[in-house]
Amino acid sequence: MKLTFITALGLFLISSLQTSAQTKKTVAKTPANSASSIAAGQKIYLQYCLSCHMIDGGGVPNMNPPLINTSYVKGDKIKLIKIVLNGFAQNVDIDGQSYSNTMPAQTALTDQQVADVLTYVRSSFGNKYSAVKLAEVKAAKGGKKK
Ligand code: HEC
């Protein structure tokens, strides 16, 4: 009887130790630096952008444009954010090519997720551009509608 009690106490102690170790881990991951933004952005990219822009950001010829060094990816961040927020169906040439598909507005994404996915895009596929911040997404929303 006594032994069972001690075993139970031991198990309880071990499990509470594990819980506190797990809590520490999640706290350590939280800081919103650009490395964690890139990691979060990659997950969003795989879920929301991959199907059209492909795993390497290369797009699909004549259908979906690439995200590698295009004037939009490296250009004005507010314009870039608005493409993700509002979608893009302007039938404009993108660096000399036209694309027949249209891009739907990414309405499922939070402001932070828009910042993360664009930070990921701007630092992947050979792109080396600065991070997109949450404040910039809010600015893109707060300004004029389009
Ligand atoms: C259904 C397919 C589809 C999905 C999903 C999609 N896009 Fe697009 N995207 C397009 C198409 C098509 C265009 C060009 C539209 C045009 O020419 O009018 C485009 C244009 C763009 C552009 C501007 C042009 C360029 O190549 O630089 C960016 C940046 C972009 N998309 C990023 C994203 C990001 C980031 C996501 C995920 C959050 C995403 N797209 C999801 C199809 C898609």
Short mmCIF file of C-alpha atoms and ligand atoms in Angstrom, two decimals:
data_model
loop_
_atom_site.label_atom_id
_atom_site.label_comp_id
_atom_site.label_asym_id
_atom_site.label_seq_id
_atom_site.Cartn_x
_atom_site.Cartn_y
_atom_site.Cartn_z
CA MET A 1 0.00 0.00 0.00
CA LYS A 2 2.71 2.40 1.03
CA LEU A 3 4.76 1.44 -2.04
CA THR A 4 1.87 2.26 -4.39
CA PHE A 5 1.56 5.65 -2.78
CA ILE A 6 5.25 6.36 -3.22
CA THR A 7 5.14 5.21 -6.86
CA ALA A 8 2.14 7.45 -7.49
CA LEU A 9 3.88 10.39 -5.87
CA GLY A 10 6.98 9.73 -7.98
CA LEU A 11 4.96 9.64 -11.19
CA PHE A 12 3.23 12.86 -10.24
CA LEU A 13 6.54 14.59 -9.61
CA ILE A 14 7.99 13.39 -12.92
CA SER A 15 4.98 14.54 -14.89
CA SER A 16 4.94 17.96 -13.24
CA LEU A 17 8.64 18.35 -14.03
CA GLN A 18 7.94 17.53 -17.67
CA THR A 19 5.13 20.06 -17.85
CA SER A 20 7.32 22.85 -16.52
CA ALA A 21 10.05 21.96 -19.04
CA GLN A 22 7.49 22.15 -21.86
CA THR A 23 6.23 25.52 -20.67
CA LYS A 24 9.77 26.90 -20.76
CA LYS A 25 10.23 25.70 -24.33
CA THR A 26 7.12 27.49 -25.63
CA VAL A 27 8.13 30.71 -23.90
CA ALA A 28 11.58 30.55 -25.49
CA LYS A 29 10.05 30.27 -28.99
CA THR A 30 7.82 33.32 -28.68
CA PRO A 31 10.12 36.33 -29.41
CA ALA A 32 9.00 37.93 -32.66
CA ASN A 33 12.39 38.19 -34.32
CA SER A 34 12.75 37.68 -38.00
CA ALA A 35 14.03 34.06 -37.68
CA SER A 36 10.81 32.98 -35.99
CA SER A 37 8.82 35.03 -38.48
CA ILE A 38 10.51 33.18 -41.35
CA ALA A 39 9.78 29.79 -39.74
CA ALA A 40 6.13 30.68 -39.18
CA GLY A 41 5.93 32.16 -42.68
CA GLN A 42 7.21 28.98 -44.27
CA LYS A 43 4.33 26.98 -42.76
CA ILE A 44 1.84 29.54 -44.07
CA TYR A 45 3.46 29.50 -47.50
CA LEU A 46 3.20 25.70 -47.69
CA GLN A 47 -0.48 25.86 -46.79
CA TYR A 48 -1.69 28.93 -48.72
CA CYS A 49 0.70 29.79 -51.56
CA LEU A 50 2.45 26.58 -52.60
CA SER A 51 -0.35 25.32 -54.86
CA CYS A 52 0.12 28.22 -57.26
CA HIS A 53 3.59 29.64 -56.69
CA MET A 54 5.26 26.20 -56.21
CA ILE A 55 7.73 24.98 -53.60
CA ASP A 56 10.68 26.90 -55.04
CA GLY A 57 8.71 30.09 -55.70
CA GLY A 58 9.13 29.45 -59.41
CA GLY A 59 5.42 29.68 -60.28
CA VAL A 60 3.89 28.03 -63.34
CA PRO A 61 4.71 29.49 -66.78
CA ASN A 62 1.85 31.58 -68.24
CA MET A 63 -0.43 30.75 -65.27
CA ASN A 64 1.10 31.81 -61.94
CA PRO A 65 4.03 34.22 -61.69
CA PRO A 66 7.26 33.40 -59.87
CA LEU A 67 8.13 35.09 -56.56
CA ILE A 68 11.83 35.33 -57.30
CA ASN A 69 13.20 38.86 -57.58
CA THR A 70 10.05 40.15 -59.25
CA SER A 71 9.44 43.89 -59.11
CA TYR A 72 6.53 43.21 -56.72
CA VAL A 73 8.48 41.03 -54.29
CA LYS A 74 11.40 43.42 -54.06
CA GLY A 75 9.39 46.62 -54.51
CA ASP A 76 7.18 48.71 -52.25
CA LYS A 77 6.13 46.65 -49.22
CA ILE A 78 2.70 48.27 -48.88
CA LYS A 79 1.89 47.34 -52.49
CA LEU A 80 3.11 43.80 -51.87
CA ILE A 81 1.03 43.44 -48.69
CA LYS A 82 -2.06 44.64 -50.58
CA ILE A 83 -1.60 41.89 -53.17
CA VAL A 84 -1.92 39.28 -50.43
CA LEU A 85 -4.76 41.11 -48.64
CA ASN A 86 -6.85 41.94 -51.71
CA GLY A 87 -5.77 39.37 -54.26
CA PHE A 88 -4.46 40.24 -57.69
CA ALA A 89 -6.28 40.05 -61.00
CA GLN A 90 -5.04 43.04 -62.89
CA ASN A 91 -3.89 41.30 -66.03
CA VAL A 92 -0.73 43.35 -65.97
CA ASP A 93 2.55 41.98 -67.25
CA ILE A 94 4.83 40.87 -64.44
CA ASP A 95 8.36 41.50 -65.56
CA GLY A 96 7.44 41.01 -69.20
CA GLN A 97 5.21 37.93 -68.88
CA SER A 98 1.44 37.67 -68.53
CA TYR A 99 -0.34 35.13 -66.33
CA SER A 100 -3.82 33.81 -67.01
CA ASN A 101 -4.76 32.74 -63.46
CA THR A 102 -6.09 35.16 -60.86
CA MET A 103 -4.93 35.33 -57.27
CA PRO A 104 -7.70 35.26 -54.66
CA ALA A 105 -7.56 37.55 -51.60
CA GLN A 106 -5.94 35.65 -48.73
CA THR A 107 -8.71 36.41 -46.26
CA ALA A 108 -7.95 33.48 -43.93
CA LEU A 109 -4.66 35.04 -42.82
CA THR A 110 -4.25 37.24 -39.75
CA ASP A 111 -2.18 40.44 -40.07
CA GLN A 112 0.72 38.69 -38.32
CA GLN A 113 0.49 35.75 -40.76
CA VAL A 114 0.58 38.14 -43.75
CA ALA A 115 3.74 39.72 -42.29
CA ASP A 116 5.28 36.29 -41.66
CA VAL A 117 4.54 34.81 -45.07
CA LEU A 118 5.91 37.87 -46.87
CA THR A 119 8.99 37.88 -44.63
CA TYR A 120 9.49 34.25 -45.66
CA VAL A 121 9.03 35.03 -49.37
CA ARG A 122 11.38 38.02 -49.23
CA SER A 123 14.12 35.92 -47.62
CA SER A 124 13.70 32.69 -49.63
CA PHE A 125 14.06 31.43 -53.20
CA GLY A 126 17.25 33.48 -53.51
CA ASN A 127 15.50 36.69 -52.41
CA LYS A 128 17.38 38.71 -49.80
CA TYR A 129 15.07 41.51 -48.76
CA SER A 130 14.13 42.91 -45.37
CA ALA A 131 11.37 41.50 -43.17
CA VAL A 132 7.77 42.68 -43.38
CA LYS A 133 6.51 43.90 -40.01
CA LEU A 134 3.08 43.64 -38.44
CA ALA A 135 2.92 47.46 -38.30
CA GLU A 136 3.39 47.60 -42.07
CA VAL A 137 0.45 45.24 -42.63
CA LYS A 138 -1.68 47.42 -40.36
CA ALA A 139 -0.54 50.50 -42.30
CA ALA A 140 -1.50 48.85 -45.60
CA LYS A 141 -4.97 48.18 -44.19
CA GLY A 142 -5.36 51.53 -42.52
CA GLY A 143 -4.55 53.64 -45.54
CA LYS A 144 -6.68 54.10 -48.61
CA LYS A 145 -8.76 51.06 -49.63
CA LYS A 146 -6.81 50.16 -52.74
C1 HEC B 1 -4.89 30.36 -56.83
C2 HEC B 1 -3.48 30.59 -57.07
C3 HEC B 1 -2.71 31.51 -56.17
C4 HEC B 1 -2.54 31.43 -54.81
C5 HEC B 1 -3.12 30.42 -53.85
C6 HEC B 1 -1.64 32.52 -54.45
N1 HEC B 1 -1.31 33.23 -55.57
FE1 HEC B 1 -0.09 34.85 -55.64
N2 HEC B 1 -0.55 35.13 -57.61
C7 HEC B 1 -1.31 34.26 -58.38
C8 HEC B 1 -1.47 34.82 -59.72
C9 HEC B 1 -2.20 34.16 -60.88
C10 HEC B 1 -0.83 36.07 -59.72
C11 HEC B 1 -0.75 37.08 -60.90
C12 HEC B 1 -2.11 37.69 -61.13
C13 HEC B 1 -2.18 38.59 -62.34
O1 HEC B 1 -1.32 38.53 -63.21
O2 HEC B 1 -3.15 39.36 -62.40
C14 HEC B 1 -0.22 36.22 -58.39
C15 HEC B 1 0.55 37.29 -58.00
C16 HEC B 1 1.28 37.35 -56.83
C17 HEC B 1 2.28 38.35 -56.50
C18 HEC B 1 2.71 39.53 -57.38
C19 HEC B 1 3.41 39.12 -58.63
C20 HEC B 1 4.77 38.50 -58.43
O3 HEC B 1 4.95 37.38 -58.92
O4 HEC B 1 5.63 39.09 -57.79
C21 HEC B 1 2.76 38.04 -55.26
C22 HEC B 1 3.84 38.77 -54.49
C23 HEC B 1 2.03 36.87 -54.79
N3 HEC B 1 1.15 36.48 -55.77
C24 HEC B 1 2.23 36.25 -53.55
C25 HEC B 1 1.41 35.23 -53.04
C26 HEC B 1 1.48 34.75 -51.68
C27 HEC B 1 2.46 35.23 -50.62
C28 HEC B 1 0.50 33.79 -51.56
C29 HEC B 1 0.12 33.00 -50.31
C30 HEC B 1 -0.28 33.77 -49.16
C31 HEC B 1 -0.15 33.66 -52.85
N4 HEC B 1 0.42 34.56 -53.72
C32 HEC B 1 -1.17 32.77 -53.16
C33 HEC B 1 -1.84 33.05 -57.96
C34 HEC B 1 -1.94 32.65 -56.63
#
